[in-house]
Short mmCIF file of C-alpha atoms and ligand atoms in Angstrom, two decimals:
data_model
loop_
_atom_site.label_atom_id
_atom_site.label_comp_id
_atom_site.label_asym_id
_atom_site.label_seq_id
_atom_site.Cartn_x
_atom_site.Cartn_y
_atom_site.Cartn_z
CA MET P 205 16.65 4.29 -12.66
CA SER P 206 15.17 1.20 -10.98
CA LEU P 207 11.38 1.00 -10.87
CA GLY P 208 11.43 -1.63 -8.13
CA LYS P 209 9.69 -4.98 -7.85
CA THR P 210 6.08 -5.63 -8.75
CA LEU P 211 3.64 -8.28 -7.50
CA THR P 212 0.71 -9.77 -9.39
CA LEU P 213 -2.85 -9.30 -8.17
CA SER P 214 -5.67 -11.82 -8.66
CA THR P 215 -6.85 -9.67 -11.60
CA GLY P 216 -3.49 -10.25 -13.34
CA ALA P 217 -2.54 -6.60 -12.91
CA LYS P 218 0.84 -5.73 -11.41
CA ILE P 219 1.14 -3.70 -8.21
CA PRO P 220 4.50 -2.05 -7.48
CA GLN P 221 5.72 -3.46 -4.17
CA ILE P 222 6.78 -0.16 -2.63
CA GLY P 223 4.36 2.74 -2.86
CA LEU P 224 4.10 6.22 -1.34
CA GLY P 225 1.64 6.87 1.51
CA THR P 226 0.02 10.30 1.63
CA TRP P 227 -1.86 10.40 4.97
CA LEU P 228 -1.03 13.32 7.30
CA SER P 229 1.01 15.01 4.65
CA LYS P 230 0.44 18.70 5.37
CA PRO P 231 -0.88 21.12 2.74
CA HIS P 232 1.77 21.94 0.14
CA GLU P 233 3.93 19.01 1.28
CA VAL P 234 2.25 16.22 -0.58
CA GLU P 235 2.43 17.78 -4.02
CA ASN P 236 6.21 17.91 -3.77
CA ALA P 237 6.38 14.46 -2.16
CA VAL P 238 4.46 12.80 -5.00
CA GLU P 239 6.54 14.54 -7.65
CA VAL P 240 9.82 13.61 -5.94
CA ALA P 241 8.62 10.02 -5.54
CA ILE P 242 7.64 9.56 -9.16
CA ARG P 243 10.87 11.09 -10.38
CA ALA P 244 12.71 8.65 -8.05
CA GLY P 245 10.95 5.64 -9.58
CA TYR P 246 7.82 5.15 -7.45
CA ARG P 247 4.86 4.06 -9.54
CA HIS P 248 2.37 3.30 -6.74
CA ILE P 249 0.65 6.12 -4.81
CA ASP P 250 -1.80 5.49 -1.97
CA CYS P 251 -4.52 8.11 -1.60
CA ALA P 252 -7.89 8.52 0.13
CA MET P 253 -10.77 10.99 0.26
CA ILE P 254 -10.29 11.39 4.03
CA TYR P 255 -6.67 12.55 3.61
CA GLN P 256 -8.18 15.72 2.11
CA ASN P 257 -5.19 16.32 -0.09
CA GLN P 258 -6.08 14.51 -3.31
CA ASP P 259 -6.25 17.78 -5.24
CA GLU P 260 -2.57 18.30 -4.40
CA VAL P 261 -1.73 14.76 -5.42
CA GLY P 262 -3.60 15.53 -8.64
CA ARG P 263 -1.48 18.63 -9.23
CA ALA P 264 1.68 16.57 -8.86
CA LEU P 265 0.34 13.93 -11.25
CA LYS P 266 -0.38 16.61 -13.80
CA LYS P 267 3.26 17.69 -13.62
CA VAL P 268 4.64 14.22 -14.31
CA ILE P 269 2.08 12.74 -16.76
CA PRO P 270 3.07 12.30 -19.55
CA SER P 271 6.51 13.93 -19.36
CA VAL P 272 7.94 11.50 -16.76
CA VAL P 273 5.45 8.60 -16.79
CA LYS P 274 2.46 7.48 -18.78
CA ARG P 275 -0.76 7.16 -16.80
CA GLU P 276 -0.84 3.39 -17.44
CA GLU P 277 2.58 3.02 -15.79
CA LEU P 278 1.18 4.28 -12.49
CA PHE P 279 -0.79 2.36 -9.87
CA ILE P 280 -3.11 4.74 -8.04
CA THR P 281 -5.23 3.63 -5.11
CA THR P 282 -7.99 5.62 -3.48
CA LYS P 283 -10.61 4.77 -0.87
CA LEU P 284 -14.30 5.17 -0.21
CA TRP P 285 -14.83 7.14 2.97
CA ASN P 286 -17.28 6.07 5.70
CA THR P 287 -19.79 8.87 4.95
CA ALA P 288 -20.37 7.44 1.45
CA HIS P 289 -21.26 3.83 2.32
CA LYS P 290 -24.88 4.18 1.23
CA PRO P 291 -25.05 2.46 -2.17
CA GLU P 292 -26.26 5.54 -4.05
CA LEU P 293 -23.28 7.55 -2.74
CA VAL P 294 -20.53 5.13 -3.77
CA GLU P 295 -20.15 6.11 -7.43
CA PRO P 296 -20.55 9.88 -6.79
CA GLU P 297 -17.75 9.70 -4.22
CA LEU P 298 -15.50 7.84 -6.65
CA ASN P 299 -16.28 10.54 -9.23
CA GLU P 300 -15.25 13.22 -6.74
CA SER P 301 -11.95 11.44 -6.02
CA LEU P 302 -11.26 11.11 -9.75
CA LYS P 303 -11.97 14.82 -10.17
CA GLN P 304 -9.61 15.73 -7.33
CA LEU P 305 -6.88 13.46 -8.68
CA GLY P 306 -7.47 14.60 -12.28
CA LEU P 307 -7.79 10.99 -13.48
CA ASP P 308 -10.27 8.97 -15.57
CA TYR P 309 -9.79 5.82 -13.51
CA VAL P 310 -8.01 4.44 -10.45
CA ASP P 311 -6.17 1.14 -10.36
CA LEU P 312 -7.68 0.19 -7.02
CA PHE P 313 -10.68 1.44 -5.09
CA LEU P 314 -10.94 0.29 -1.47
CA VAL P 315 -13.67 0.42 1.16
CA HIS P 316 -11.54 2.35 3.66
CA TRP P 317 -13.17 0.98 6.86
CA PRO P 318 -15.90 -1.58 7.57
CA VAL P 319 -17.84 1.21 9.29
CA ALA P 320 -20.51 3.56 7.94
CA PHE P 321 -21.14 7.14 9.05
CA PRO P 322 -24.23 9.11 8.04
CA PRO P 323 -23.74 11.22 4.90
CA VAL P 324 -22.61 14.80 5.52
CA PRO P 325 -23.21 18.01 3.52
CA ALA P 326 -20.33 19.06 1.25
CA GLY P 327 -17.71 21.03 3.15
CA SER P 328 -18.52 19.70 6.64
CA SER P 329 -16.46 17.32 8.74
CA LEU P 330 -16.04 13.84 7.30
CA GLU P 331 -16.04 12.45 10.84
CA PRO P 332 -19.39 13.78 12.07
CA GLU P 333 -19.56 14.02 15.84
CA ASP P 334 -22.50 12.77 17.89
CA PRO P 335 -24.08 15.96 19.34
CA ASN P 336 -25.11 13.96 22.42
CA ARG P 337 -21.68 12.49 22.93
CA PRO P 338 -18.85 14.96 22.34
CA GLY P 339 -15.68 13.33 21.11
CA TRP P 340 -17.48 10.34 19.57
CA ALA P 341 -18.35 9.85 15.90
CA VAL P 342 -21.95 9.19 14.82
CA LEU P 343 -22.38 5.77 13.24
CA ASP P 344 -24.80 4.70 10.52
CA LEU P 345 -25.87 1.32 11.89
CA GLU P 346 -28.34 0.62 9.05
CA THR P 347 -26.13 0.43 5.97
CA SER P 348 -24.50 -2.99 5.82
CA LEU P 349 -21.12 -3.93 4.39
CA THR P 350 -22.95 -6.01 1.79
CA ASP P 351 -25.01 -2.99 0.65
CA THR P 352 -21.78 -1.07 0.10
CA TRP P 353 -19.87 -3.97 -1.45
CA LYS P 354 -22.63 -4.52 -4.04
CA ALA P 355 -22.28 -0.87 -5.10
CA MET P 356 -18.49 -1.30 -5.29
CA ILE P 357 -18.96 -4.34 -7.56
CA LYS P 358 -21.11 -2.30 -9.96
CA LEU P 359 -18.19 0.10 -10.45
CA LEU P 360 -16.23 -2.63 -12.23
CA ASP P 361 -18.50 -2.10 -15.27
CA THR P 362 -17.88 1.64 -15.42
CA GLY P 363 -14.21 1.53 -16.46
CA LYS P 364 -13.45 3.93 -13.60
CA VAL P 365 -11.84 1.29 -11.35
CA LYS P 366 -9.52 -1.52 -12.44
CA ALA P 367 -9.98 -3.44 -9.19
CA ILE P 368 -11.90 -3.21 -5.93
CA GLY P 369 -10.85 -4.18 -2.45
CA VAL P 370 -11.17 -3.45 1.24
CA SER P 371 -9.13 -2.03 4.08
CA ASN P 372 -9.11 -2.82 7.80
CA PHE P 373 -11.32 -5.89 7.21
CA ARG P 374 -11.16 -9.01 9.42
CA PRO P 375 -11.49 -12.45 7.76
CA ASP P 376 -15.09 -12.90 8.96
CA LEU P 377 -16.09 -9.58 7.37
CA ILE P 378 -14.56 -10.60 4.06
CA GLU P 379 -16.25 -14.00 4.25
CA GLY P 380 -19.54 -12.23 4.96
CA ILE P 381 -19.50 -9.96 1.90
CA VAL P 382 -18.27 -12.76 -0.36
CA LYS P 383 -21.00 -15.11 0.84
CA GLU P 384 -23.58 -12.51 -0.17
CA THR P 385 -22.07 -11.46 -3.51
CA GLY P 386 -19.60 -14.11 -4.70
CA VAL P 387 -17.03 -11.35 -5.38
CA TRP P 388 -13.70 -11.41 -3.54
CA PRO P 389 -11.79 -8.24 -2.74
CA VAL P 390 -8.54 -8.12 -4.67
CA VAL P 391 -6.67 -6.34 -1.86
CA ASN P 392 -7.00 -5.87 1.89
CA GLN P 393 -4.98 -2.87 3.10
CA VAL P 394 -4.16 -3.26 6.79
CA GLU P 395 -1.81 -1.97 9.48
CA ALA P 396 1.24 -4.22 9.18
CA HIS P 397 4.68 -4.03 10.82
CA PRO P 398 6.68 -6.40 13.02
CA LEU P 399 4.51 -5.64 16.09
CA ASN P 400 1.27 -6.49 14.28
CA LEU P 401 1.83 -9.92 12.75
CA GLN P 402 -1.85 -10.98 12.46
CA ASP P 403 -0.83 -14.39 11.13
CA ASP P 404 -4.45 -15.60 10.87
CA LEU P 405 -5.41 -12.74 8.60
CA VAL P 406 -2.28 -13.24 6.51
CA GLU P 407 -3.00 -16.95 6.08
CA PHE P 408 -6.65 -16.26 5.21
CA CYS P 409 -5.67 -13.71 2.56
CA LYS P 410 -3.05 -16.02 1.09
CA LYS P 411 -5.56 -18.88 0.82
CA HIS P 412 -8.03 -16.67 -1.03
CA ASN P 413 -5.50 -14.86 -3.21
CA ILE P 414 -6.16 -11.51 -1.56
CA HIS P 415 -3.11 -9.27 -1.76
CA ILE P 416 -2.13 -7.44 1.42
CA THR P 417 -0.93 -3.86 1.37
CA ALA P 418 0.85 -2.88 4.58
CA TYR P 419 0.01 0.52 6.01
CA SER P 420 1.93 2.27 8.81
CA PRO P 421 4.92 0.03 8.03
CA LEU P 422 7.20 2.26 10.15
CA GLY P 423 4.77 2.48 13.10
CA ASN P 424 1.77 4.78 13.10
CA ASN P 425 2.71 8.43 13.33
CA MET P 426 -0.51 9.33 15.22
CA ALA P 427 0.05 7.01 18.18
CA GLY P 428 2.53 9.21 20.03
CA ALA P 429 4.72 6.14 20.67
CA PRO P 430 8.30 6.04 19.36
CA MET P 431 8.28 5.01 15.72
CA LEU P 432 9.64 1.53 15.04
CA THR P 433 12.51 3.22 13.21
CA GLU P 434 13.72 4.29 16.70
CA TRP P 435 13.74 0.80 18.21
CA ALA P 436 17.18 -0.50 19.16
CA GLU P 437 16.41 -3.97 17.73
CA VAL P 438 15.51 -2.46 14.36
CA LYS P 439 18.54 -0.17 14.35
CA GLU P 440 20.79 -3.14 15.12
CA VAL P 441 19.53 -5.07 12.09
CA ALA P 442 19.87 -1.92 9.96
CA GLN P 443 23.53 -1.55 10.90
CA LYS P 444 24.26 -5.07 9.66
CA TYR P 445 22.96 -4.20 6.21
CA ASN P 446 24.36 -0.68 6.21
CA ALA P 447 20.74 0.31 5.66
CA THR P 448 18.29 2.67 7.35
CA PRO P 449 15.83 1.32 9.96
CA ALA P 450 13.02 2.28 7.57
CA GLN P 451 14.55 0.15 4.80
CA VAL P 452 14.65 -2.78 7.24
CA LEU P 453 10.97 -2.36 8.17
CA ILE P 454 9.95 -2.05 4.54
CA ALA P 455 12.00 -5.17 3.72
CA TRP P 456 10.22 -7.03 6.53
CA GLY P 457 6.84 -6.33 4.87
CA CYS P 458 8.19 -7.21 1.44
CA LYS P 459 9.47 -10.56 2.74
CA ARG P 460 5.90 -11.35 3.86
CA GLY P 461 4.69 -10.71 0.31
CA TYR P 462 2.96 -7.42 1.06
CA SER P 463 3.10 -4.25 -0.90
CA VAL P 464 4.30 -1.58 1.50
CA ILE P 465 3.37 2.13 1.46
CA PRO P 466 5.63 4.20 3.74
CA LYS P 467 4.63 7.85 3.94
CA SER P 468 7.22 10.56 3.81
CA VAL P 469 7.34 14.17 2.71
CA THR P 470 11.12 14.34 3.15
CA PRO P 471 12.88 13.95 -0.22
CA GLU P 472 15.91 11.99 1.13
CA ARG P 473 13.61 9.58 2.95
CA ILE P 474 11.28 9.19 -0.02
CA ILE P 475 14.31 8.22 -2.10
CA SER P 476 15.97 5.90 0.43
CA ASN P 477 12.70 4.16 1.38
CA PHE P 478 12.40 3.07 -2.26
CA GLN P 479 15.83 1.40 -2.26
CA GLN P 480 14.88 -2.15 -1.47
CA ILE P 481 17.05 -4.46 0.61
CA GLU P 482 16.47 -8.14 1.37
CA LEU P 483 16.49 -9.56 4.90
CA SER P 484 17.94 -12.94 5.85
CA ASP P 485 15.48 -15.45 7.36
CA GLU P 486 17.26 -15.02 10.67
CA ASP P 487 16.87 -11.23 10.78
CA TYR P 488 13.28 -11.47 9.58
CA GLU P 489 12.52 -13.87 12.46
CA LYS P 490 14.26 -11.56 14.92
CA LEU P 491 11.87 -8.78 13.94
CA CYS P 492 8.84 -11.12 14.06
CA ASP P 493 9.86 -11.96 17.63
CA LEU P 494 9.19 -8.34 18.63
CA GLY P 495 5.52 -8.80 17.74
CA ARG P 496 5.34 -12.32 19.13
CA LYS P 497 6.49 -10.96 22.49
CA ASN P 498 4.66 -7.60 22.52
CA PRO P 499 1.90 -7.49 19.90
CA LYS P 500 0.69 -3.97 19.22
CA ARG P 501 -1.88 -2.51 16.88
CA TYR P 502 -1.66 1.29 16.82
CA ASN P 503 -4.65 2.32 14.74
CA VAL P 504 -7.45 1.42 17.16
CA LYS P 505 -10.31 3.86 16.88
CA THR P 506 -11.25 3.71 20.54
CA THR P 507 -7.90 5.26 21.46
CA TYR P 508 -7.96 8.68 19.75
CA PRO P 509 -10.77 11.14 18.98
CA PRO P 510 -13.18 11.14 17.40
CA PHE P 511 -13.70 7.72 18.99
CA TRP P 512 -15.66 5.05 17.13
CA ASP P 513 -17.92 2.98 19.37
CA ILE P 514 -17.71 -0.21 17.31
CA ASN P 515 -15.66 -3.39 17.38
CA LEU P 516 -13.25 -3.46 14.44
CA PHE P 517 -10.42 -5.81 15.33
CA ASN P 518 -11.47 -7.76 18.46
CA ASP P 519 -8.56 -5.90 20.05
CA PRO P 520 -8.46 -5.80 23.88
CA LEU P 521 -8.62 -1.99 23.61
CA GLU P 522 -12.07 -2.41 22.06
CA LYS P 523 -13.58 -4.57 24.77
CA ASP P 524 -15.99 -1.87 26.05
CA VAL P 525 -17.53 -0.87 22.70
CA THR P 526 -21.29 -0.94 22.19
CA HIS P 527 -21.69 -1.94 18.54
CA GLN P 528 -20.76 -4.73 16.16
CA ILE P 529 -20.34 -4.35 12.40
CA LYS P 530 -23.43 -5.05 10.28
CA ILE P 531 -22.37 -7.43 7.51
CA VAL P 532 -25.75 -8.09 5.82
N1 LIG D 791 -6.12 2.14 5.13
C1 LIG D 791 -5.96 2.80 6.24
O1 LIG D 791 -6.83 2.83 7.12
C2 LIG D 791 -4.67 3.51 6.47
C3 LIG D 791 -4.33 3.91 7.77
C4 LIG D 791 -3.10 4.52 7.98
C5 LIG D 791 -2.25 4.73 6.90
N2 LIG D 791 -2.62 4.37 5.63
C6 LIG D 791 -1.73 4.61 4.45
O2 LIG D 791 -0.44 4.11 4.76
C7 LIG D 791 0.52 5.15 4.64
C8 LIG D 791 1.66 4.93 5.62
O3 LIG D 791 1.23 4.86 6.94
P1 LIG D 791 1.46 6.00 8.05
O4 LIG D 791 1.50 7.33 7.36
O5 LIG D 791 0.47 5.76 9.11
O6 LIG D 791 2.84 5.67 8.71
P2 LIG D 791 4.32 5.25 8.27
O7 LIG D 791 4.48 5.28 6.79
O8 LIG D 791 4.61 3.98 8.97
O9 LIG D 791 5.17 6.39 8.95
C9 LIG D 791 5.17 7.70 8.48
C10 LIG D 791 6.10 8.52 9.35
O10 LIG D 791 7.44 8.02 9.22
C11 LIG D 791 8.32 9.05 8.90
N3 LIG D 791 9.34 8.47 8.00
C12 LIG D 791 9.21 8.16 6.68
N4 LIG D 791 10.36 7.64 6.21
C13 LIG D 791 11.23 7.62 7.23
C14 LIG D 791 12.58 7.22 7.35
N5 LIG D 791 13.24 6.75 6.30
N6 LIG D 791 13.19 7.34 8.57
C15 LIG D 791 12.49 7.83 9.64
N7 LIG D 791 11.21 8.23 9.58
C16 LIG D 791 10.58 8.13 8.39
C17 LIG D 791 7.46 10.12 8.23
O11 LIG D 791 8.01 11.39 8.41
P3 LIG D 791 8.19 12.51 7.23
O12 LIG D 791 6.98 12.45 6.36
O13 LIG D 791 8.29 13.76 8.01
O14 LIG D 791 9.43 12.17 6.47
C18 LIG D 791 6.15 9.99 8.99
O15 LIG D 791 6.22 10.71 10.19
C19 LIG D 791 -0.32 6.41 4.92
O16 LIG D 791 0.32 7.59 4.54
C20 LIG D 791 -1.56 6.09 4.13
O17 LIG D 791 -1.35 6.30 2.75
C21 LIG D 791 -3.81 3.74 5.42
#
């Protein structure tokens, strides 16, 4: 069984290039998906508190450790949710994720979004709604990214995280937290597929040895638009390689040096997504042209409820927002 390629992070640790995404996996689906994936050779699983299924992921891990894999052979990522950005909440939330996953440590702990929400009581919605503005999330505009990042840095001494990083961060946000703390994120996990090239971000991350993990590599499944796997241009390339469209999209991300975390709960897809193919420069460029002509970012929080009234990406769809991110 092939375990696939790995890439080296700035810490020296290896990250398996293809991992399994777990967002929007329905109850009882993700446990099976994680087990199937690990038995098929996946060693990298992407999790988050907000996916509200980490206990199921944990149950799957329990089934395969140590009979199929040793813990140290796996690369497990989880993320700090927006309601736990206050410094004193960062370690307790990590502890809760570790409990759900049944682990002593994670390989990577990310700040999920550069946006804070007020803390919420256990058991209530993790996207608290503004009572005066139905459909919109309440923001915590006091806690800065630097406050949160300092608490993330402290975790490195606890042995409970091997590396820390960010997700959905623009270059100026990363520069801001590094200026205040001197500590670079090891990873930035961002939406990345041929329609969302974000060459500036990619160049910035390369220059500063920040590894990029590509989320929604097949096109975001929340957006209601046809997935990129349905696009004629992608299908045409796939035919040439006798591959699936998903394999082509995953290969596109791999060629850019990303790790790529397609989500699936369908065993045949989980297995085929892990079978890596390599694109020619010409086919890679053909796919890049799709984004050069029609750039599209799907995961814009002003486009689906609960809406977030804050500028995340300087995307045209965010032009009417009220707030900017507080870095310091
Ligand atoms: N950091 C962040 O803010 C953030 C945001 C979004 C996502 N993520 C992470 O990235 C992961 C992937 O992103 P995503 O879930 O948004 O989207 P995605 O992986 O691009 O697409 C998932 C969708 O593609 C389908 N699919 C999977 N393999 C396929 C194949 N071979 N052929 C056709 N369709 C296929 C899946 O269906 P089935 O499951 O039914 O097979 C699912 O509907 C997430 O699960 C999560 O772990 C992170």
